[in-house]
PDB file of C-alpha atoms in Angstrom:
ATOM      1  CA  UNK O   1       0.000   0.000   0.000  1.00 83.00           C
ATOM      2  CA  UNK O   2       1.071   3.898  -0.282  1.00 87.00           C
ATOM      3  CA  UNK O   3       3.350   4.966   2.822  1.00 90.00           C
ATOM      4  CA  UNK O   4       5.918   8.055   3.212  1.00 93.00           C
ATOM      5  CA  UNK O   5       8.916   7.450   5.185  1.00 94.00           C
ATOM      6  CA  UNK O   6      10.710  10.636   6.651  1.00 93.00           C
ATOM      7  CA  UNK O   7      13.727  10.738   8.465  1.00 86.00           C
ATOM      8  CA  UNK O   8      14.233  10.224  11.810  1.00 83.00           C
ATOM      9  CA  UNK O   9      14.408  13.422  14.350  1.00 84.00           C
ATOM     10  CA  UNK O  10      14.967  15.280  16.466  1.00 92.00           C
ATOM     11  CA  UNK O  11      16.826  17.748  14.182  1.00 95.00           C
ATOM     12  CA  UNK O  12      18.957  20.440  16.011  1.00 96.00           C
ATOM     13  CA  UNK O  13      20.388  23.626  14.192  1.00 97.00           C
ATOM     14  CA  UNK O  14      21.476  26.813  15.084  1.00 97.00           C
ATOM     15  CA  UNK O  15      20.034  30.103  13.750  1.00 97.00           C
ATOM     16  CA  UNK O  16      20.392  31.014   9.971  1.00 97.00           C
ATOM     17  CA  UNK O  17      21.353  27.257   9.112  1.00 97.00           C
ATOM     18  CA  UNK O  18      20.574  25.031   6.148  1.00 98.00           C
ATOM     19  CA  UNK O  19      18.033  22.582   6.547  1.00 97.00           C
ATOM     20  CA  UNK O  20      16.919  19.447   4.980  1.00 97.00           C
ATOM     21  CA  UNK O  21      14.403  16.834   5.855  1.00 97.00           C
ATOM     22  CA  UNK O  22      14.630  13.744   3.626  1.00 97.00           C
ATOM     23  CA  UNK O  23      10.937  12.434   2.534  1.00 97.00           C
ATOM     24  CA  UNK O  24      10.457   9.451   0.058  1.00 97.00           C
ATOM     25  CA  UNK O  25       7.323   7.561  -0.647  1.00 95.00           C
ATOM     26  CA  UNK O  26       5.391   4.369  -2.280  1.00 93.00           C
ATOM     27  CA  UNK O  27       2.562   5.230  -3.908  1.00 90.00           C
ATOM     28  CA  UNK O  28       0.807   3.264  -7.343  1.00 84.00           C
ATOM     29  CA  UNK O  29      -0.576   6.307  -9.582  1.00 81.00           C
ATOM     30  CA  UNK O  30       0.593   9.804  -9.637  1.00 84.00           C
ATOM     31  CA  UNK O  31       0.080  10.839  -5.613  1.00 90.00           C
ATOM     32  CA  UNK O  32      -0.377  14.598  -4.501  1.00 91.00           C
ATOM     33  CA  UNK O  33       2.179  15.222  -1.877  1.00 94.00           C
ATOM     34  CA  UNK O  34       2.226  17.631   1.154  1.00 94.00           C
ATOM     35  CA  UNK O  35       4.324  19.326   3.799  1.00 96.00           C
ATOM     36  CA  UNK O  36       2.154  19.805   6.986  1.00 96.00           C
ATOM     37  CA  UNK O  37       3.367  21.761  10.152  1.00 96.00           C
ATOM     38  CA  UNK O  38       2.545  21.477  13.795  1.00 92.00           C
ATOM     39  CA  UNK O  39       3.694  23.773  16.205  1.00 91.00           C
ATOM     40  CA  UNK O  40       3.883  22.741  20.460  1.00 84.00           C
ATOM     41  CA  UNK O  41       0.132  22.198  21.610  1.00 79.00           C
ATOM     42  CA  UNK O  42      -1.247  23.127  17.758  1.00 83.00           C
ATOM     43  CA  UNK O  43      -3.331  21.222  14.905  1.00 84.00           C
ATOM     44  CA  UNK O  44      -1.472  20.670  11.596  1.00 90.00           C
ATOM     45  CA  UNK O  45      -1.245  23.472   9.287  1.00 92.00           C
ATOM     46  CA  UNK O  46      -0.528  22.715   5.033  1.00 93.00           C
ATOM     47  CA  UNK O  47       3.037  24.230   5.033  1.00 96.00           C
ATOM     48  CA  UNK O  48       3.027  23.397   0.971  1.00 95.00           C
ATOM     49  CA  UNK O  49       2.199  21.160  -1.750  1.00 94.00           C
ATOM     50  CA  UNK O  50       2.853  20.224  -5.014  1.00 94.00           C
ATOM     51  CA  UNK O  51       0.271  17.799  -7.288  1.00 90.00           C
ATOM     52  CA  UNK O  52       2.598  16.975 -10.073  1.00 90.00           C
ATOM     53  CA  UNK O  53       5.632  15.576 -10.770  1.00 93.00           C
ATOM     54  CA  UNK O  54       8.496  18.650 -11.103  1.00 95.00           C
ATOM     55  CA  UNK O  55       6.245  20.545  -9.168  1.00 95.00           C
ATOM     56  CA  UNK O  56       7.587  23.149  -6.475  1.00 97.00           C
ATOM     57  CA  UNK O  57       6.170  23.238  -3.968  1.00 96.00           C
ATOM     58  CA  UNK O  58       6.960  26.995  -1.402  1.00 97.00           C
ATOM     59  CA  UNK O  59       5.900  28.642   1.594  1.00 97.00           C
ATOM     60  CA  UNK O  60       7.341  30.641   4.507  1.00 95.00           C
ATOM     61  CA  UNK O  61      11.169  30.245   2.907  1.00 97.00           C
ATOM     62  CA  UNK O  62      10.303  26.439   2.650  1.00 98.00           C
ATOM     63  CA  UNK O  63      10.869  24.540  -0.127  1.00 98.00           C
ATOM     64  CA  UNK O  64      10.264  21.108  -1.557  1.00 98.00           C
ATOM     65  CA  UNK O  65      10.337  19.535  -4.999  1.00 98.00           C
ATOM     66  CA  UNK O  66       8.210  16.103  -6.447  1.00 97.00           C
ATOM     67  CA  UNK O  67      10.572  14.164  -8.002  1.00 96.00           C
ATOM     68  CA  UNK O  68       9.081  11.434  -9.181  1.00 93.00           C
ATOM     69  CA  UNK O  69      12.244   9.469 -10.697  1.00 94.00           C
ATOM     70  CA  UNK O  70      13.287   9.045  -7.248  1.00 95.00           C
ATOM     71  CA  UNK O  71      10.183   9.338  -5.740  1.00 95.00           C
ATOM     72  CA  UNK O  72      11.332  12.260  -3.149  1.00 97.00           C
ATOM     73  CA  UNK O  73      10.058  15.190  -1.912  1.00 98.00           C
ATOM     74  CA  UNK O  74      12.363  16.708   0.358  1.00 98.00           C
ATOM     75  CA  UNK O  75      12.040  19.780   2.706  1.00 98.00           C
ATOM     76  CA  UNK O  76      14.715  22.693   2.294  1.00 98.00           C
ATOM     77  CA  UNK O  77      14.854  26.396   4.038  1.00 98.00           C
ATOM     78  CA  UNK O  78      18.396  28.324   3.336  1.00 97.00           C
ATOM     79  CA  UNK O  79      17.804  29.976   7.114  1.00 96.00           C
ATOM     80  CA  UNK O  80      15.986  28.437   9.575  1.00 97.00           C
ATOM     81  CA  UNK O  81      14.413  30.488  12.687  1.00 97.00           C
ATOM     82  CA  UNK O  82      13.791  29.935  16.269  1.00 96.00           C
ATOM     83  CA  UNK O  83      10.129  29.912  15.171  1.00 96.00           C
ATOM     84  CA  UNK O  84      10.778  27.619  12.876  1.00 97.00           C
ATOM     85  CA  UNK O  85      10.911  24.682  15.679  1.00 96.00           C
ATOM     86  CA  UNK O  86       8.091  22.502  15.296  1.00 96.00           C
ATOM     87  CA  UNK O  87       6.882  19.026  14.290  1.00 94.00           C
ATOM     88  CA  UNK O  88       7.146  18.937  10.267  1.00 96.00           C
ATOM     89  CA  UNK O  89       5.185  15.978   8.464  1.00 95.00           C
ATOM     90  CA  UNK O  90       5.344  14.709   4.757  1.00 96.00           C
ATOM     91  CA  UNK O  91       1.989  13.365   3.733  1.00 94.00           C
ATOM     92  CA  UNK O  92       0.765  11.873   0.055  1.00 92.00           C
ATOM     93  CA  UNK O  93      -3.142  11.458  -0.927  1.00 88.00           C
ATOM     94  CA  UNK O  94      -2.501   8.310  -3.237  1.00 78.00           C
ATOM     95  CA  UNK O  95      -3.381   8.371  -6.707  1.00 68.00           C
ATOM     96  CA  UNK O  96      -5.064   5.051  -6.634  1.00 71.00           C
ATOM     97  CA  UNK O  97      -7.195   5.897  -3.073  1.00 73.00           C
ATOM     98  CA  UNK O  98      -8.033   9.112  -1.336  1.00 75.00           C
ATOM     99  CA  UNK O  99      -6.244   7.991   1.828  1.00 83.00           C
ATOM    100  CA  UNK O 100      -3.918  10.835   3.421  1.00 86.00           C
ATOM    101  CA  UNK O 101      -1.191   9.061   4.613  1.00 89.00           C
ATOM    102  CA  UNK O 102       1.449  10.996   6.796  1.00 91.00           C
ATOM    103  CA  UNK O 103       4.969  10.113   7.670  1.00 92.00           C
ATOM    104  CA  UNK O 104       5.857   9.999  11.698  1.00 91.00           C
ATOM    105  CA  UNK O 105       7.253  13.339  11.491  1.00 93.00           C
ATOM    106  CA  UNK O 106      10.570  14.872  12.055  1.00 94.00           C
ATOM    107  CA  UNK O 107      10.914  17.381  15.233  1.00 94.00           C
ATOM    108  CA  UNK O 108      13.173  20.334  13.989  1.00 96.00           C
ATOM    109  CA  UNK O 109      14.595  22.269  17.018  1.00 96.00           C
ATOM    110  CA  UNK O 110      16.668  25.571  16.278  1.00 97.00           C
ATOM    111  CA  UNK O 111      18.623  26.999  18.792  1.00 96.00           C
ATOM    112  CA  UNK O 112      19.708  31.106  19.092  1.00 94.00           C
TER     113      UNK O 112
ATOM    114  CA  UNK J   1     -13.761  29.680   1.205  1.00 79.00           C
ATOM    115  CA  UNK J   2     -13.369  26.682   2.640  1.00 81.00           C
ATOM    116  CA  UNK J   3     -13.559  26.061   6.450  1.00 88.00           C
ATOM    117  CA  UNK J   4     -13.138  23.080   9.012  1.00 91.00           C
ATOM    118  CA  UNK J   5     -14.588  23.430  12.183  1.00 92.00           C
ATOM    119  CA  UNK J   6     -14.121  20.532  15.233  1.00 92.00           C
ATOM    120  CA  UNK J   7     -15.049  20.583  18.491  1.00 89.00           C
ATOM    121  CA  UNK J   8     -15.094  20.156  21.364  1.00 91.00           C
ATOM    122  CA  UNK J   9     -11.323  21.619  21.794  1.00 91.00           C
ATOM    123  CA  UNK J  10     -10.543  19.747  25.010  1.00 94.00           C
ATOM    124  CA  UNK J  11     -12.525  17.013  26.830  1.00 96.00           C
ATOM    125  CA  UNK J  12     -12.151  14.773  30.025  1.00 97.00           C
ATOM    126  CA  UNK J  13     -14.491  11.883  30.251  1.00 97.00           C
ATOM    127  CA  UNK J  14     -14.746   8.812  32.295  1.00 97.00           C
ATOM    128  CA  UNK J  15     -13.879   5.162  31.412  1.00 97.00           C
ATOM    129  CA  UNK J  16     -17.233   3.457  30.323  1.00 97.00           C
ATOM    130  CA  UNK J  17     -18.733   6.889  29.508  1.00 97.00           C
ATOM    131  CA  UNK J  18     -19.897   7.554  25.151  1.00 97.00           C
ATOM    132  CA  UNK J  19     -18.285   9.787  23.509  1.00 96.00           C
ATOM    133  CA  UNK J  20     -19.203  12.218  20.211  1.00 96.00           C
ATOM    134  CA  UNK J  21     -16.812  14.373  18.561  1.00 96.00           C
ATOM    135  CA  UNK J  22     -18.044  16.588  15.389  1.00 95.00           C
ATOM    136  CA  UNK J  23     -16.435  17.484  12.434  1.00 96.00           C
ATOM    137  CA  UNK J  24     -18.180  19.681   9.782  1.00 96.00           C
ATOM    138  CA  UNK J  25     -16.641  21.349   6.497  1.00 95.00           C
ATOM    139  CA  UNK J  26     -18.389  24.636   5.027  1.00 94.00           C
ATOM    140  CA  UNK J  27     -17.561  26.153   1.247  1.00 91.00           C
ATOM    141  CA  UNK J  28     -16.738  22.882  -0.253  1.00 89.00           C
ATOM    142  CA  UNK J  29     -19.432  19.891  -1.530  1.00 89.00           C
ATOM    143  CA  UNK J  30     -18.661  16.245  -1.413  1.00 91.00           C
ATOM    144  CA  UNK J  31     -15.381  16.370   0.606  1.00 92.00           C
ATOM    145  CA  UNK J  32     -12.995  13.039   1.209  1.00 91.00           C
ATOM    146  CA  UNK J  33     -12.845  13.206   5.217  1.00 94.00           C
ATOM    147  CA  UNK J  34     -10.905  12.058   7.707  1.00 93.00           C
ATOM    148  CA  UNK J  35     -10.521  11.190  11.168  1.00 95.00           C
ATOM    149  CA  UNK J  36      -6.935  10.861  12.732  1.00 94.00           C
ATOM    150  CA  UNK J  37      -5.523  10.189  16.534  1.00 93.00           C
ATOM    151  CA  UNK J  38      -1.775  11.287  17.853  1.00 89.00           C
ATOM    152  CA  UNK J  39      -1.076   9.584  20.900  1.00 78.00           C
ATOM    153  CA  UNK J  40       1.533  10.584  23.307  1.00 71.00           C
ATOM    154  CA  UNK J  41       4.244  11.565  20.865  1.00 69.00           C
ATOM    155  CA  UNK J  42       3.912  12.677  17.456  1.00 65.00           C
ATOM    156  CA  UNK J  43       2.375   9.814  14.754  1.00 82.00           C
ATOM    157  CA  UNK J  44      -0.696  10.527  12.902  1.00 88.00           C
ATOM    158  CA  UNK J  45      -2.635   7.378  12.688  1.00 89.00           C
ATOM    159  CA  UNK J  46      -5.888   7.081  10.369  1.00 90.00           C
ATOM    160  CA  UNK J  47      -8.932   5.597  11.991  1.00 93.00           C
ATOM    161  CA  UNK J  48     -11.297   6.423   9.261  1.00 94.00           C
ATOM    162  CA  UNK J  49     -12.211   8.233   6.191  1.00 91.00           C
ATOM    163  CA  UNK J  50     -14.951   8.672   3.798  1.00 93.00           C
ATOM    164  CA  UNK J  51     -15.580   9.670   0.638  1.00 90.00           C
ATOM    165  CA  UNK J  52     -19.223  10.505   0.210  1.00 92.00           C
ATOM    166  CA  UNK J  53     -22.401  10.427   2.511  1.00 94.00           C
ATOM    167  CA  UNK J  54     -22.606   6.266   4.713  1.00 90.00           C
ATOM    168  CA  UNK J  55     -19.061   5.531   3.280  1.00 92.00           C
ATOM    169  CA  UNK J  56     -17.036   4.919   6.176  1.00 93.00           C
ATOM    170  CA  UNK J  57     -13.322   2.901   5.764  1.00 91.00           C
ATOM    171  CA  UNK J  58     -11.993   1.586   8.983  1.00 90.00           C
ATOM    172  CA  UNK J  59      -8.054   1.849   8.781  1.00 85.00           C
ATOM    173  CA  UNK J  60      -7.773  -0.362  12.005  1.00 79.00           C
ATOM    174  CA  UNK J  61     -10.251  -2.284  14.734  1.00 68.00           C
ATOM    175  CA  UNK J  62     -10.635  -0.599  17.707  1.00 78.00           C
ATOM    176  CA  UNK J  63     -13.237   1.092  20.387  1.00 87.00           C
ATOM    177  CA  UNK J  64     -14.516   4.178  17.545  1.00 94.00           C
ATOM    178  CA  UNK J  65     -16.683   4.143  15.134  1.00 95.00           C
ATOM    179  CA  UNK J  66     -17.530   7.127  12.398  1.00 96.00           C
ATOM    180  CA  UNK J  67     -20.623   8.204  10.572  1.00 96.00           C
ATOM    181  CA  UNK J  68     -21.065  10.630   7.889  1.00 96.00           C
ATOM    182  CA  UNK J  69     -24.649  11.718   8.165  1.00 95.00           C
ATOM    183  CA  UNK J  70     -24.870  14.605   5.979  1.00 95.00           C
ATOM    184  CA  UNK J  71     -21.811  15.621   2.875  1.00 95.00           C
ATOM    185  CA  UNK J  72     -20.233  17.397   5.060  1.00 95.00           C
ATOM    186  CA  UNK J  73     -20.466  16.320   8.599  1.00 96.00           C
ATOM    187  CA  UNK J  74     -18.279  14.025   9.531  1.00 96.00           C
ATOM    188  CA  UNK J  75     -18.669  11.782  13.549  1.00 96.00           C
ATOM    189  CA  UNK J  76     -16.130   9.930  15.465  1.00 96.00           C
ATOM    190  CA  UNK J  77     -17.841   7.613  17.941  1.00 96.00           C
ATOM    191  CA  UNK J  78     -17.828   5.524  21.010  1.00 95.00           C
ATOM    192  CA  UNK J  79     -19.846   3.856  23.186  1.00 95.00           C
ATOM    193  CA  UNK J  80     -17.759   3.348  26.217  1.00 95.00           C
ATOM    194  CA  UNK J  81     -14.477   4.818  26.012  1.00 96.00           C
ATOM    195  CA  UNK J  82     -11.230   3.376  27.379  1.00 94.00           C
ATOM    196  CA  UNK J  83      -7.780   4.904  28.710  1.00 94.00           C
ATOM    197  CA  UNK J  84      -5.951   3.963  25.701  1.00 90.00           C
ATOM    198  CA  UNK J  85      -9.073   6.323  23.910  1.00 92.00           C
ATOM    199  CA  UNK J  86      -7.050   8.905  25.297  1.00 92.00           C
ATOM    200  CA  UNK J  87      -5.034  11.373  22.841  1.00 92.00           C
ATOM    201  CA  UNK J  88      -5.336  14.330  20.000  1.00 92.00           C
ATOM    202  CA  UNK J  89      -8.291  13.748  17.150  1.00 94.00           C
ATOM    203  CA  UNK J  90      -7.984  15.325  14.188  1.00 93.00           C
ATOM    204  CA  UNK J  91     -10.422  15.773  11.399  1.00 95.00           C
ATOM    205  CA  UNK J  92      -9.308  16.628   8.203  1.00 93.00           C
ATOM    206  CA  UNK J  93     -10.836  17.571   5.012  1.00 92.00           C
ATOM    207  CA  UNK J  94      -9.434  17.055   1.046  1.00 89.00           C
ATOM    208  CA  UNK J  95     -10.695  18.403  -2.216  1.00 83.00           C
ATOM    209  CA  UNK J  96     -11.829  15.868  -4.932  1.00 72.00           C
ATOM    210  CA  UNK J  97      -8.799  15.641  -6.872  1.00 68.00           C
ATOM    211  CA  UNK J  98      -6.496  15.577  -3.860  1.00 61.00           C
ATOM    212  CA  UNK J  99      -4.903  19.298  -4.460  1.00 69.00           C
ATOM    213  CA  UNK J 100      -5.279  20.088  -1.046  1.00 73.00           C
ATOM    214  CA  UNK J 101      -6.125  18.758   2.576  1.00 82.00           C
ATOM    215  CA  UNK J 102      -7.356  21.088   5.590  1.00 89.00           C
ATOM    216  CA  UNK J 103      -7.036  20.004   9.042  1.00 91.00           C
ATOM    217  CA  UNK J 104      -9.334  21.073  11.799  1.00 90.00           C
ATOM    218  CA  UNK J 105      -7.837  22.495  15.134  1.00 90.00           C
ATOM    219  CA  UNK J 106      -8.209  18.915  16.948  1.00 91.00           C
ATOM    220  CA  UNK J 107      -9.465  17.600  20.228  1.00 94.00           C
ATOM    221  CA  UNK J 108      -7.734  16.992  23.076  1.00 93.00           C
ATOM    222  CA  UNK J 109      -9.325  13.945  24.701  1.00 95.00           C
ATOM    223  CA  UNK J 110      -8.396  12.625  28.594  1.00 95.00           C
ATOM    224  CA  UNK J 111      -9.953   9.793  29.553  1.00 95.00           C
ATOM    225  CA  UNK J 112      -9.612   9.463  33.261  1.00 97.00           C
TER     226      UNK J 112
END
């Protein structure tokens, strides 16, 4: 069946660092994938999304790109905040089914 | 626009006691929903989803049960509720055609 695998946290960066969170995924069809956010005591908020394959998907400084020849889509930010520490989930809707399937979520941390 | 509205925000209920939490979408028609728990920690785990009105999938077997009375309204049900009940529900809303999925603001559920 579809699944997303993301990798494992907690991630810890200073200010104004480079980050990357590694998301792949399984899916039969052409999935639409998503980055959701959740901040401490919060619901999940769509950070971005991208429905196609090549698709960019942006928001806030955050990046990520479907690439469907290695079935990726990765989160970047060139600068990462203080604010910026929460719980970030990769999440597909298959193209087969209309489950929403979410990784287990990667806890980013910056420190000032 | 569209809008997800769940309540209640926080609830405490006895072991043995029902419970009903409420999910309804507004500025959207025929909605795939979805209900989701996170237990201590961070995982999302799907209970159930639907994609139209008495089409309920149960992702695993357990105390719940969901209805979707109405094409927008979507139930998450017990009848006696158990400690391991306990944790964050989330309903969650996507467009046909999967190019986006809402989340509500969740329910923070003690069982004591």
């Amino acid at each position: 069946g579809d699944s997303v695998t993301q990798m494992e946290g907690p991630v810890t960066l200073s200010e104004e660092a480079f980050l990357t969170i590694n998301c792949t995924y399984t899916a039969t069809g052409y999935p639409s994938l998503f980055w959701y956010v959740q901040y401490p005591g919060e619901g999940l908020q769509l950070l971005l999304k991208a429905t196609k394959a090549d698709d960019k998907g942006s928001n806030k400084g955050f990046e990520a790109t479907y690439r469907k020849e290695t079935t990726s889509f990765h989160l970047e930010k060139g600068s990462v905040q203080v604010s910026d520490s929460a719980v970030y989930f990769c999440a597909l809707i298959g193209g087969a089914t209309n489950k929403l399937i979410f990784g287990t979520g990667t806890l980013l941390a910056v420190q000032p | 626009s569209q809008t997800i509205h769940q309540w209640p925000a926080t609830l405490v209920q006895p072991v043995g006691s029902p419970l009903s939490l409420e999910c309804t979408v507004e500025g959207t028609s025929n909605p795939n929903l979805y209900w989701y728990r996170q237990a201590a920690g961070r995982g999302l785990q799907l209970l159930f989803y639907s994609v139209g009105i008495g089409q309920i999938s149960s992702e695993v077997p357990q105390n719940l049960s969901a209805s979707r009375p109405q094409d927008r309204q979507f139930i998450l049900s017990s009848k006696k509720l158990l400690l391991s009940d306990s944790g964050f529900y989330l309903c969650a809303w996507s467009a046909e055609g999967a190019r986006a999925a809402f989340f509500g603001q969740g329910t923070r559920l003690t069982v004591v």
